[in-house]
């Protein structure tokens, strides 16, 4: 960042999460990411710098090794003029969602992260004039726990996402339950993947957003957001996916455009576009436990038709979904098996608080930290070292379970034969594309007790409501069949 040339009018509000806010440059393909804090919580400039530097180091030394060079963009920590930050904060305040304004943007330290704008193709420093579409997917956890430490049998049958949906609707976070199930997306089976992506498009929640030339055109902020309008989305998408049947409008056109989008996204997700350093990480964790979630509407509809669920075709090993799933499966013990180990580390830290730095709980996230994550043993030898390794693996796995995949698409120009970027075909054209990963901050050590409580709450609610209702229905059916039974008595 060139200090003398920082102009807040060149930057616009891009989005925010629970812990940070992002602004994008109007011309250059870069964004600035600022930390957010509650009004009463102040951190020193040194603490904020270290926090941001830890995010950069974790991306560079850990997630790049796991996911590959081309997928992970670490950025750098930059120091900005305080006057620029204050004016920028005032400029964007009116664009922030009210639900996010409980925390303030950090205007005191002057530190931020400078990153590439992942809604753009990752090959140019400046915004291109050709249209660019970007689909952001937060796929969530793609496997059912295989750990023997799991005490709730339901967790071996139904995935965490599908169970959590019921609690989220009950607490008013969302209006209705999504048909999306992560296991369908991670299956590698095109039929299941198409169903999963269409389900996300129907009920996006905070798991899908679509950007056109860097501007958000489709997505859901909260339960009060308007219902998804596919015809409006198709209107935005028509220049990219003009229907092969020639229809210019109407429901048939809308369906054709959405179908084309889903096919292209599926092809990109199954592609291996990482031509650079592919990462030295090789877990080799094969699929364990059920390959389908019993709560998935796709699986249920097949069962109702008397068909078996199609076998998981399997993800190509070079694709980003496969690599992400491998990192998620570093959660070897599930939170139920991990929580006692977390308590072991906590007891040790209470006795030896000065050891927190040595144990690398708050960093540095360097090569040594990465190497310890590769120990996949589950045989507990009772040591703090074993417990700490499993805790750190769990934190990394949780990061992979909550990351976002950014797919940027741009129609290929006629003279683009020399273009080195990967290309995906559609029915009428070809798209240059780039795939990147977003939201790769290591999950906090302190959040583990919250995760343990939340896990219990999700499973208990699902068991008491959904399972109890299913059992009651089965019982009613059994009684109805009893009433209709013809009993023959010997005469």
Short mmCIF file of C-alpha atoms in Angstrom, two decimals:
data_model
loop_
_atom_site.label_atom_id
_atom_site.label_comp_id
_atom_site.label_asym_id
_atom_site.label_seq_id
_atom_site.Cartn_x
_atom_site.Cartn_y
_atom_site.Cartn_z
CA UNK A 1 0.00 0.00 0.00
CA UNK A 2 1.39 3.38 -1.00
CA UNK A 3 0.71 5.62 1.98
CA UNK A 4 0.46 8.92 0.14
CA UNK A 5 -2.07 7.58 -2.37
CA UNK A 6 -4.69 5.96 -0.13
CA UNK A 7 -8.14 7.29 -1.07
CA UNK A 8 -11.20 5.84 0.72
CA UNK A 9 -13.36 6.64 -2.35
CA UNK A 10 -11.47 3.99 -4.35
CA UNK A 11 -12.64 1.27 -1.93
CA UNK A 12 -16.11 -0.20 -1.45
CA UNK A 13 -17.79 -2.46 1.12
CA UNK A 14 -17.40 -6.11 0.07
CA UNK A 15 -18.72 -8.15 3.02
CA UNK A 16 -18.07 -9.23 6.58
CA UNK A 17 -18.24 -12.15 8.95
CA UNK A 18 -18.20 -12.46 12.70
CA UNK A 19 -14.54 -11.44 13.13
CA UNK A 20 -13.52 -9.38 10.12
CA UNK A 21 -14.72 -6.92 7.47
CA UNK A 22 -13.56 -6.73 3.85
CA UNK A 23 -13.41 -3.80 1.41
CA UNK A 24 -12.54 -4.13 -2.29
CA UNK A 25 -10.64 -1.76 -4.59
CA UNK A 26 -12.65 -0.42 -7.54
CA UNK A 27 -9.93 -1.03 -10.17
CA UNK A 28 -7.29 -3.32 -8.75
CA UNK A 29 -8.03 -6.98 -7.94
CA UNK A 30 -7.25 -6.59 -4.23
CA UNK A 31 -9.18 -6.42 -0.98
CA UNK A 32 -8.33 -5.20 2.52
CA UNK A 33 -9.43 -7.29 5.46
CA UNK A 34 -9.83 -5.57 8.85
CA UNK A 35 -10.40 -7.22 12.22
CA UNK A 36 -13.57 -6.38 14.18
CA UNK A 37 -14.05 -6.16 17.94
CA UNK A 38 -16.90 -5.47 20.40
CA UNK A 39 -16.96 -1.76 21.39
CA UNK A 40 -15.60 -2.43 24.91
CA UNK A 41 -12.75 -4.73 23.83
CA UNK A 42 -9.53 -3.00 22.84
CA UNK A 43 -6.34 -4.70 21.70
CA UNK A 44 -2.92 -3.15 21.32
CA UNK A 45 -1.52 -2.51 17.85
CA UNK A 46 1.15 -5.15 18.51
CA UNK A 47 -1.49 -7.76 19.39
CA UNK A 48 -3.49 -6.99 16.23
CA UNK A 49 -0.36 -7.15 14.05
CA UNK A 50 0.57 -10.53 15.57
CA UNK A 51 -2.97 -11.85 15.13
CA UNK A 52 -2.96 -10.94 11.42
CA UNK A 53 0.58 -12.27 10.94
CA UNK A 54 -0.48 -15.59 12.50
CA UNK A 55 -3.29 -15.85 9.91
CA UNK A 56 -0.77 -15.26 7.10
CA UNK A 57 1.72 -17.79 8.55
CA UNK A 58 -0.95 -20.44 9.08
CA UNK A 59 -2.09 -20.11 5.47
CA UNK A 60 1.48 -20.20 4.14
CA UNK A 61 3.00 -22.96 6.30
CA UNK A 62 0.00 -25.22 6.94
CA UNK A 63 -2.96 -24.80 4.56
CA UNK A 64 -0.79 -24.34 1.46
CA UNK A 65 0.92 -27.62 2.30
CA UNK A 66 -2.43 -29.35 2.72
CA UNK A 67 -4.38 -27.88 -0.20
CA UNK A 68 -1.74 -26.80 -2.71
CA UNK A 69 -0.04 -23.66 -3.95
CA UNK A 70 -2.66 -22.44 -6.43
CA UNK A 71 -5.70 -22.77 -4.17
CA UNK A 72 -4.44 -20.82 -1.12
CA UNK A 73 -3.75 -17.06 -1.21
CA UNK A 74 -2.10 -15.91 2.02
CA UNK A 75 -1.77 -12.18 1.42
CA UNK A 76 0.34 -9.92 3.61
CA UNK A 77 -0.06 -7.64 6.62
CA UNK A 78 -0.01 -3.94 5.68
CA UNK A 79 0.01 -0.74 7.74
CA UNK A 80 -2.40 1.98 6.59
CA UNK A 81 -2.73 5.70 7.41
CA UNK A 82 -5.13 6.04 10.37
CA UNK A 83 -7.00 8.91 8.72
CA UNK A 84 -7.70 6.71 5.67
CA UNK A 85 -9.05 3.91 7.91
CA UNK A 86 -11.33 6.30 9.84
CA UNK A 87 -12.75 7.87 6.66
CA UNK A 88 -13.23 4.43 5.11
CA UNK A 89 -15.09 3.25 8.22
CA UNK A 90 -17.48 6.23 7.98
CA UNK A 91 -17.98 5.71 4.22
CA UNK A 92 -19.05 2.03 4.45
CA UNK A 93 -21.05 2.15 7.70
CA UNK A 94 -24.43 2.57 5.98
CA UNK A 95 -23.82 -0.53 3.80
CA UNK A 96 -23.20 -2.89 6.72
CA UNK A 97 -26.01 -5.29 7.68
CA UNK A 98 -27.60 -4.27 10.97
CA UNK A 99 -27.04 -7.75 12.41
CA UNK A 100 -23.26 -7.29 12.00
CA UNK A 101 -22.98 -3.84 13.62
CA UNK A 102 -22.53 -5.19 17.17
CA UNK A 103 -18.77 -5.12 16.46
CA UNK A 104 -16.67 -2.22 15.22
CA UNK A 105 -13.98 -2.19 12.59
CA UNK A 106 -10.49 -1.74 14.06
CA UNK A 107 -9.62 1.89 13.31
CA UNK A 108 -6.88 2.32 15.91
CA UNK A 109 -4.02 0.02 14.90
CA UNK A 110 -3.82 0.82 11.17
CA UNK A 111 -3.10 -2.85 10.38
CA UNK A 112 -5.02 -4.89 7.82
CA UNK A 113 -4.44 -7.83 5.50
CA UNK A 114 -4.06 -7.18 1.78
CA UNK A 115 -5.33 -10.12 -0.30
CA UNK A 116 -6.30 -10.85 -3.91
CA UNK A 117 -9.99 -10.32 -4.70
CA UNK A 118 -11.11 -13.94 -5.10
CA UNK A 119 -14.34 -12.96 -6.88
CA UNK A 120 -12.04 -12.23 -9.86
CA UNK A 121 -9.90 -14.58 -11.95
CA UNK A 122 -6.61 -15.10 -10.14
CA UNK A 123 -4.28 -14.16 -12.99
CA UNK A 124 -4.56 -10.38 -13.34
CA UNK A 125 -3.69 -7.56 -10.96
CA UNK A 126 -6.30 -5.25 -12.48
CA UNK A 127 -10.00 -5.83 -13.06
CA UNK A 128 -10.70 -7.18 -16.55
CA UNK A 129 -13.36 -5.67 -18.78
CA UNK A 130 -14.84 -9.03 -19.74
CA UNK A 131 -17.68 -10.27 -17.47
CA UNK A 132 -16.71 -12.43 -14.53
CA UNK A 133 -19.01 -14.63 -12.49
CA UNK A 134 -17.96 -15.98 -9.09
CA UNK A 135 -19.73 -18.67 -7.07
CA UNK A 136 -18.80 -18.92 -3.38
CA UNK A 137 -19.69 -22.24 -1.73
CA UNK A 138 -19.26 -23.07 1.95
CA UNK A 139 -19.50 -26.89 1.64
CA UNK A 140 -19.25 -27.70 5.42
CA UNK A 141 -18.27 -31.13 6.82
CA UNK A 142 -18.33 -33.87 4.18
CA UNK A 143 -18.17 -37.03 6.31
CA UNK A 144 -20.04 -38.79 9.09
CA UNK A 145 -17.96 -39.35 12.29
CA UNK A 146 -16.19 -42.71 12.28
CA UNK A 147 -14.74 -42.48 15.80
CA UNK A 148 -15.56 -45.18 18.35
CA UNK A 149 -15.73 -42.37 20.95
CA UNK A 150 -19.11 -41.27 19.56
CA UNK A 151 -21.80 -42.10 22.14
CA UNK A 152 -24.87 -40.93 20.17
CA UNK A 153 -25.70 -43.62 17.61
CA UNK A 154 -27.53 -40.99 15.54
CA UNK A 155 -24.18 -39.32 14.71
CA UNK A 156 -23.13 -42.48 12.85
CA UNK A 157 -26.18 -42.15 10.57
CA UNK A 158 -26.98 -38.47 10.08
CA UNK A 159 -24.42 -35.77 9.25
CA UNK A 160 -23.82 -32.76 11.49
CA UNK A 161 -25.11 -30.26 8.91
CA UNK A 162 -28.49 -31.98 8.46
CA UNK A 163 -28.97 -32.29 12.23
CA UNK A 164 -27.96 -28.67 12.86
CA UNK A 165 -30.55 -27.43 10.34
CA UNK A 166 -33.39 -28.42 12.68
CA UNK A 167 -31.91 -26.51 15.62
CA UNK A 168 -31.23 -23.44 13.45
CA UNK A 169 -34.84 -23.32 12.24
CA UNK A 170 -36.15 -23.85 15.78
CA UNK A 171 -34.07 -20.92 17.10
CA UNK A 172 -35.16 -18.64 14.22
CA UNK A 173 -31.78 -18.39 12.45
CA UNK A 174 -33.37 -19.69 9.24
CA UNK A 175 -36.99 -19.98 8.12
CA UNK A 176 -36.88 -23.45 6.61
CA UNK A 177 -34.68 -26.52 6.41
CA UNK A 178 -32.35 -26.76 3.43
CA UNK A 179 -32.34 -29.89 1.27
CA UNK A 180 -28.57 -29.53 0.91
CA UNK A 181 -26.45 -32.31 2.43
CA UNK A 182 -22.63 -31.97 2.29
CA UNK A 183 -22.18 -35.73 1.77
CA UNK A 184 -24.00 -35.42 -1.56
CA UNK A 185 -21.61 -32.69 -2.75
CA UNK A 186 -18.52 -34.61 -1.57
CA UNK A 187 -19.76 -37.89 -3.10
CA UNK A 188 -18.15 -37.34 -6.51
CA UNK A 189 -21.39 -38.75 -7.98
CA UNK A 190 -22.62 -36.18 -10.52
CA UNK A 191 -26.31 -36.89 -9.89
CA UNK A 192 -25.88 -36.30 -6.16
CA UNK A 193 -23.65 -33.26 -6.71
CA UNK A 194 -26.24 -31.68 -9.04
CA UNK A 195 -28.93 -32.25 -6.41
CA UNK A 196 -26.73 -30.69 -3.70
CA UNK A 197 -25.94 -27.58 -5.78
CA UNK A 198 -29.59 -27.07 -6.78
CA UNK A 199 -30.54 -27.39 -3.10
CA UNK A 200 -28.00 -24.67 -2.23
CA UNK A 201 -29.43 -22.44 -4.95
CA UNK A 202 -32.95 -22.97 -3.57
CA UNK A 203 -32.03 -22.35 0.08
CA UNK A 204 -28.68 -20.54 0.06
CA UNK A 205 -28.56 -19.60 3.77
CA UNK A 206 -24.93 -18.55 4.30
CA UNK A 207 -23.55 -21.47 2.26
CA UNK A 208 -23.77 -19.98 -1.23
CA UNK A 209 -23.23 -16.55 -2.80
CA UNK A 210 -22.93 -15.48 -6.42
CA UNK A 211 -21.00 -12.39 -7.56
CA UNK A 212 -21.08 -10.72 -10.98
CA UNK A 213 -18.09 -8.50 -11.73
CA UNK A 214 -17.33 -8.44 -8.00
CA UNK A 215 -20.87 -7.39 -6.95
CA UNK A 216 -23.07 -9.73 -4.91
CA UNK A 217 -26.14 -10.68 -6.99
CA UNK A 218 -27.40 -13.74 -5.12
CA UNK A 219 -27.17 -14.89 -1.53
CA UNK A 220 -28.94 -14.89 1.80
CA UNK A 221 -27.91 -12.69 4.72
CA UNK A 222 -30.37 -13.90 7.37
CA UNK A 223 -33.81 -15.45 7.96
CA UNK A 224 -35.49 -12.18 6.91
CA UNK A 225 -33.84 -12.10 3.48
CA UNK A 226 -36.30 -12.32 0.56
CA UNK A 227 -37.06 -15.75 -0.87
CA UNK A 228 -34.62 -16.87 -3.59
CA UNK A 229 -35.80 -15.67 -7.01
CA UNK A 230 -34.46 -17.99 -9.70
CA UNK A 231 -35.93 -15.91 -12.56
CA UNK A 232 -33.97 -12.87 -11.35
CA UNK A 233 -30.81 -14.98 -11.01
CA UNK A 234 -31.35 -16.41 -14.52
CA UNK A 235 -31.62 -12.85 -15.84
CA UNK A 236 -28.12 -12.14 -14.45
CA UNK A 237 -26.75 -15.45 -15.75
CA UNK A 238 -28.19 -15.41 -19.29
CA UNK A 239 -25.17 -13.56 -20.81
CA UNK A 240 -22.99 -16.42 -19.48
CA UNK A 241 -25.28 -19.41 -20.08
CA UNK A 242 -27.62 -18.49 -22.93
CA UNK A 243 -29.99 -21.48 -23.15
CA UNK A 244 -29.13 -23.97 -25.89
CA UNK A 245 -32.84 -24.25 -26.69
CA UNK A 246 -32.87 -20.57 -27.73
CA UNK A 247 -35.56 -19.52 -25.24
CA UNK A 248 -35.01 -15.96 -24.09
CA UNK A 249 -37.34 -15.92 -21.08
CA UNK A 250 -39.90 -17.87 -19.08
CA UNK A 251 -39.63 -20.80 -16.65
CA UNK A 252 -38.07 -23.15 -19.25
CA UNK A 253 -35.31 -20.62 -19.88
CA UNK A 254 -34.74 -20.19 -16.13
CA UNK A 255 -34.45 -23.94 -15.58
CA UNK A 256 -32.09 -24.32 -18.55
CA UNK A 257 -29.78 -21.54 -17.28
CA UNK A 258 -29.71 -22.90 -13.71
CA UNK A 259 -29.04 -26.42 -15.02
CA UNK A 260 -26.14 -25.13 -17.11
CA UNK A 261 -24.65 -23.28 -14.10
CA UNK A 262 -24.89 -26.43 -11.95
CA UNK A 263 -23.19 -28.56 -14.64
CA UNK A 264 -20.31 -26.09 -15.02
CA UNK A 265 -19.76 -25.78 -11.23
CA UNK A 266 -19.74 -29.58 -10.91
CA UNK A 267 -17.13 -29.91 -13.67
CA UNK A 268 -14.93 -27.28 -12.01
CA UNK A 269 -15.24 -28.91 -8.56
CA UNK A 270 -14.17 -32.27 -10.03
CA UNK A 271 -11.24 -30.75 -11.93
CA UNK A 272 -7.67 -30.60 -10.75
CA UNK A 273 -6.55 -27.07 -11.53
CA UNK A 274 -3.53 -26.97 -9.23
CA UNK A 275 -0.66 -27.16 -11.72
CA UNK A 276 1.86 -25.72 -9.29
CA UNK A 277 3.21 -27.25 -6.10
CA UNK A 278 0.41 -29.66 -5.22
CA UNK A 279 1.26 -29.86 -1.55
CA UNK A 280 3.37 -32.55 0.09
CA UNK A 281 0.52 -33.59 2.37
CA UNK A 282 -0.67 -37.17 1.92
CA UNK A 283 -3.05 -38.39 4.60
CA UNK A 284 -4.40 -41.31 2.66
CA UNK A 285 -7.49 -41.37 4.86
CA UNK A 286 -9.90 -43.61 2.99
CA UNK A 287 -13.67 -43.26 3.33
CA UNK A 288 -14.88 -44.57 6.67
CA UNK A 289 -18.38 -44.91 8.02
CA UNK A 290 -21.55 -44.47 5.94
CA UNK A 291 -21.20 -42.90 2.50
CA UNK A 292 -24.67 -41.40 2.68
CA UNK A 293 -26.55 -39.40 5.28
CA UNK A 294 -29.91 -40.88 6.25
CA UNK A 295 -31.42 -37.38 6.47
CA UNK A 296 -30.42 -36.37 2.92
CA UNK A 297 -33.59 -35.75 0.87
CA UNK A 298 -31.78 -37.28 -2.13
CA UNK A 299 -31.20 -40.56 -0.27
CA UNK A 300 -34.73 -40.51 1.19
CA UNK A 301 -36.37 -40.02 -2.21
CA UNK A 302 -34.46 -42.98 -3.62
CA UNK A 303 -35.46 -45.16 -0.68
CA UNK A 304 -39.11 -44.19 -1.19
CA UNK A 305 -38.80 -45.33 -4.80
CA UNK A 306 -37.36 -48.63 -3.60
CA UNK A 307 -33.96 -47.86 -5.13
CA UNK A 308 -30.56 -48.18 -3.52
CA UNK A 309 -28.58 -44.98 -3.08
CA UNK A 310 -26.00 -44.78 -5.89
CA UNK A 311 -22.49 -45.64 -4.81
CA UNK A 312 -20.21 -42.70 -4.21
CA UNK A 313 -18.26 -42.32 -7.43
CA UNK A 314 -15.34 -40.94 -5.47
CA UNK A 315 -13.59 -37.60 -5.84
CA UNK A 316 -10.50 -37.28 -8.07
CA UNK A 317 -7.50 -36.99 -5.74
CA UNK A 318 -6.25 -33.77 -7.30
CA UNK A 319 -9.49 -31.83 -6.89
CA UNK A 320 -9.99 -29.30 -4.12
CA UNK A 321 -13.02 -31.08 -2.60
CA UNK A 322 -10.94 -34.24 -2.09
CA UNK A 323 -8.08 -32.29 -0.47
CA UNK A 324 -10.49 -30.35 1.76
CA UNK A 325 -12.19 -33.57 2.88
CA UNK A 326 -8.82 -35.10 3.78
CA UNK A 327 -8.03 -32.13 6.04
CA UNK A 328 -11.49 -32.30 7.64
CA UNK A 329 -10.82 -35.95 8.50
CA UNK A 330 -7.95 -34.87 10.76
CA UNK A 331 -10.84 -34.79 13.24
CA UNK A 332 -10.03 -38.40 14.08
CA UNK A 333 -11.80 -38.63 17.44
CA UNK A 334 -14.88 -36.42 17.04
CA UNK A 335 -15.49 -33.70 19.64
CA UNK A 336 -16.68 -36.37 22.10
CA UNK A 337 -13.32 -38.13 22.02
CA UNK A 338 -11.38 -34.89 21.84
CA UNK A 339 -12.93 -33.03 24.77
CA UNK A 340 -11.24 -35.15 27.52
CA UNK A 341 -7.90 -34.53 25.76
CA UNK A 342 -8.58 -30.79 25.70
CA UNK A 343 -9.20 -30.97 29.46
CA UNK A 344 -5.87 -32.77 29.90
CA UNK A 345 -4.08 -29.91 28.11
CA UNK A 346 -6.03 -27.37 30.18
CA UNK A 347 -5.02 -29.01 33.47
CA UNK A 348 -1.38 -28.95 32.34
CA UNK A 349 -1.61 -25.25 31.43
CA UNK A 350 -3.17 -24.42 34.80
CA UNK A 351 -0.15 -25.99 36.46
CA UNK A 352 2.43 -24.63 33.98
CA UNK A 353 0.95 -21.48 32.34
CA UNK A 354 4.36 -20.45 31.02
CA UNK A 355 4.30 -23.55 28.74
CA UNK A 356 1.50 -22.12 26.55
CA UNK A 357 4.07 -20.56 24.21
CA UNK A 358 6.18 -23.74 24.01
CA UNK A 359 3.07 -25.76 23.09
CA UNK A 360 2.44 -23.33 20.15
CA UNK A 361 -1.23 -22.90 21.03
CA UNK A 362 -1.21 -19.28 19.83
CA UNK A 363 1.50 -19.79 17.21
CA UNK A 364 3.95 -19.53 15.67
CA UNK A 365 2.34 -21.60 12.91
CA UNK A 366 5.54 -22.75 11.29
CA UNK A 367 7.02 -25.91 9.74
CA UNK A 368 7.33 -27.57 13.17
CA UNK A 369 3.63 -26.96 13.86
CA UNK A 370 2.73 -28.49 10.47
CA UNK A 371 4.88 -31.59 10.97
CA UNK A 372 3.16 -32.46 14.27
CA UNK A 373 -0.20 -32.50 12.49
CA UNK A 374 0.87 -35.48 10.37
CA UNK A 375 0.83 -37.90 13.34
CA UNK A 376 -2.37 -39.89 12.74
CA UNK A 377 -2.06 -42.27 15.69
CA UNK A 378 -5.17 -42.64 17.85
CA UNK A 379 -3.59 -44.80 20.58
CA UNK A 380 -3.65 -42.61 23.69
CA UNK A 381 -0.44 -42.96 25.69
CA UNK A 382 -1.73 -40.64 28.42
CA UNK A 383 0.73 -37.83 27.63
CA UNK A 384 0.09 -34.13 27.18
CA UNK A 385 1.95 -34.33 23.85
CA UNK A 386 -0.60 -36.82 22.45
CA UNK A 387 -3.52 -34.74 23.72
CA UNK A 388 -2.07 -31.53 22.26
CA UNK A 389 -1.51 -33.12 18.82
CA UNK A 390 -5.15 -34.25 18.66
CA UNK A 391 -6.36 -30.81 19.81
CA UNK A 392 -4.31 -29.05 17.11
CA UNK A 393 -5.51 -31.53 14.46
CA UNK A 394 -9.09 -30.86 15.52
CA UNK A 395 -8.62 -27.09 15.19
CA UNK A 396 -7.22 -27.51 11.66
CA UNK A 397 -10.04 -29.92 10.73
CA UNK A 398 -12.63 -27.41 11.98
CA UNK A 399 -11.00 -24.74 9.81
CA UNK A 400 -11.41 -26.98 6.75
CA UNK A 401 -15.04 -27.69 7.73
CA UNK A 402 -15.84 -23.96 7.68
CA UNK A 403 -13.83 -22.72 4.68
CA UNK A 404 -15.33 -21.34 1.46
CA UNK A 405 -14.51 -22.38 -2.11
CA UNK A 406 -14.44 -19.54 -4.65
CA UNK A 407 -15.04 -20.44 -8.31
CA UNK A 408 -14.44 -17.55 -10.75
CA UNK A 409 -15.67 -18.03 -14.34
CA UNK A 410 -15.18 -15.89 -17.44
CA UNK A 411 -16.23 -16.64 -21.04
CA UNK A 412 -13.20 -17.48 -23.20
CA UNK A 413 -12.40 -14.98 -25.91
CA UNK A 414 -12.03 -16.25 -29.48
CA UNK A 415 -8.28 -15.58 -29.43
CA UNK A 416 -7.76 -17.20 -26.03
CA UNK A 417 -6.06 -20.32 -27.44
CA UNK A 418 -2.74 -19.23 -25.94
CA UNK A 419 -4.34 -18.59 -22.55
CA UNK A 420 -2.66 -20.73 -19.90
CA UNK A 421 -5.61 -20.76 -17.54
CA UNK A 422 -7.72 -23.92 -17.11
CA UNK A 423 -10.89 -24.04 -19.19
CA UNK A 424 -14.24 -25.76 -18.61
CA UNK A 425 -16.72 -26.38 -21.46
CA UNK A 426 -20.44 -25.57 -21.34
CA UNK A 427 -23.07 -26.48 -23.94
CA UNK A 428 -22.58 -23.26 -25.95
CA UNK A 429 -19.18 -21.91 -24.93
CA UNK A 430 -16.07 -22.34 -22.80
CA UNK A 431 -15.07 -20.66 -19.55
CA UNK A 432 -11.67 -19.81 -18.17
CA UNK A 433 -11.80 -20.44 -14.42
CA UNK A 434 -9.86 -20.22 -11.19
CA UNK A 435 -10.57 -21.99 -7.91
CA UNK A 436 -9.47 -20.60 -4.54
CA UNK A 437 -10.11 -21.16 -0.84
CA UNK A 438 -11.30 -18.48 1.57
CA UNK A 439 -11.72 -18.29 5.38
CA UNK A 440 -8.68 -20.30 6.41
CA UNK A 441 -8.13 -18.80 9.87
CA UNK A 442 -7.19 -21.45 12.41
CA UNK A 443 -10.15 -22.06 14.75
CA UNK A 444 -9.45 -20.78 18.30
CA UNK A 445 -8.28 -23.18 20.99
CA UNK A 446 -10.75 -21.51 23.40
CA UNK A 447 -13.75 -22.44 21.22
CA UNK A 448 -13.48 -26.19 21.96
CA UNK A 449 -15.77 -26.18 25.07
CA UNK A 450 -18.37 -24.26 23.05
CA UNK A 451 -18.13 -26.85 20.25
CA UNK A 452 -18.61 -29.66 22.77
CA UNK A 453 -21.76 -28.06 24.23
CA UNK A 454 -23.13 -27.20 20.79
CA UNK A 455 -22.61 -30.76 19.58
CA UNK A 456 -24.66 -32.12 22.49
CA UNK A 457 -27.38 -29.52 21.92
CA UNK A 458 -27.64 -30.36 18.18
CA UNK A 459 -27.85 -34.13 18.71
CA UNK A 460 -30.27 -33.91 21.65
CA UNK A 461 -32.63 -31.58 19.79
CA UNK A 462 -32.57 -33.78 16.69
CA UNK A 463 -33.15 -36.95 18.73
CA UNK A 464 -36.03 -35.46 20.74
CA UNK A 465 -37.87 -33.83 17.84
CA UNK A 466 -37.10 -35.44 14.48
CA UNK A 467 -36.42 -39.00 15.66
CA UNK A 468 -39.31 -38.94 18.14
CA UNK A 469 -41.64 -37.78 15.33
CA UNK A 470 -40.35 -40.51 12.98
CA UNK A 471 -40.82 -43.15 15.68
CA UNK A 472 -44.36 -41.92 16.36
CA UNK A 473 -45.19 -42.17 12.65
CA UNK A 474 -43.78 -45.70 12.48
CA UNK A 475 -45.79 -46.65 15.56
CA UNK A 476 -48.99 -45.25 13.98
CA UNK A 477 -48.34 -47.19 10.79
CA UNK A 478 -47.82 -50.35 12.80
CA UNK A 479 -51.11 -49.82 14.64
CA UNK A 480 -52.93 -49.16 11.37
CA UNK A 481 -51.55 -52.36 9.92
CA UNK A 482 -52.61 -54.19 13.09
CA UNK A 483 -56.18 -52.94 12.70
CA UNK A 484 -56.34 -54.28 9.17
CA UNK A 485 -55.01 -57.75 9.99
CA UNK A 486 -57.35 -60.65 9.20
CA UNK A 487 -57.20 -63.21 12.00
CA UNK A 488 -58.36 -66.76 11.22
CA UNK A 489 -59.64 -68.91 14.07
CA UNK A 490 -59.73 -72.66 13.95
CA UNK A 491 -63.37 -73.91 13.78
#
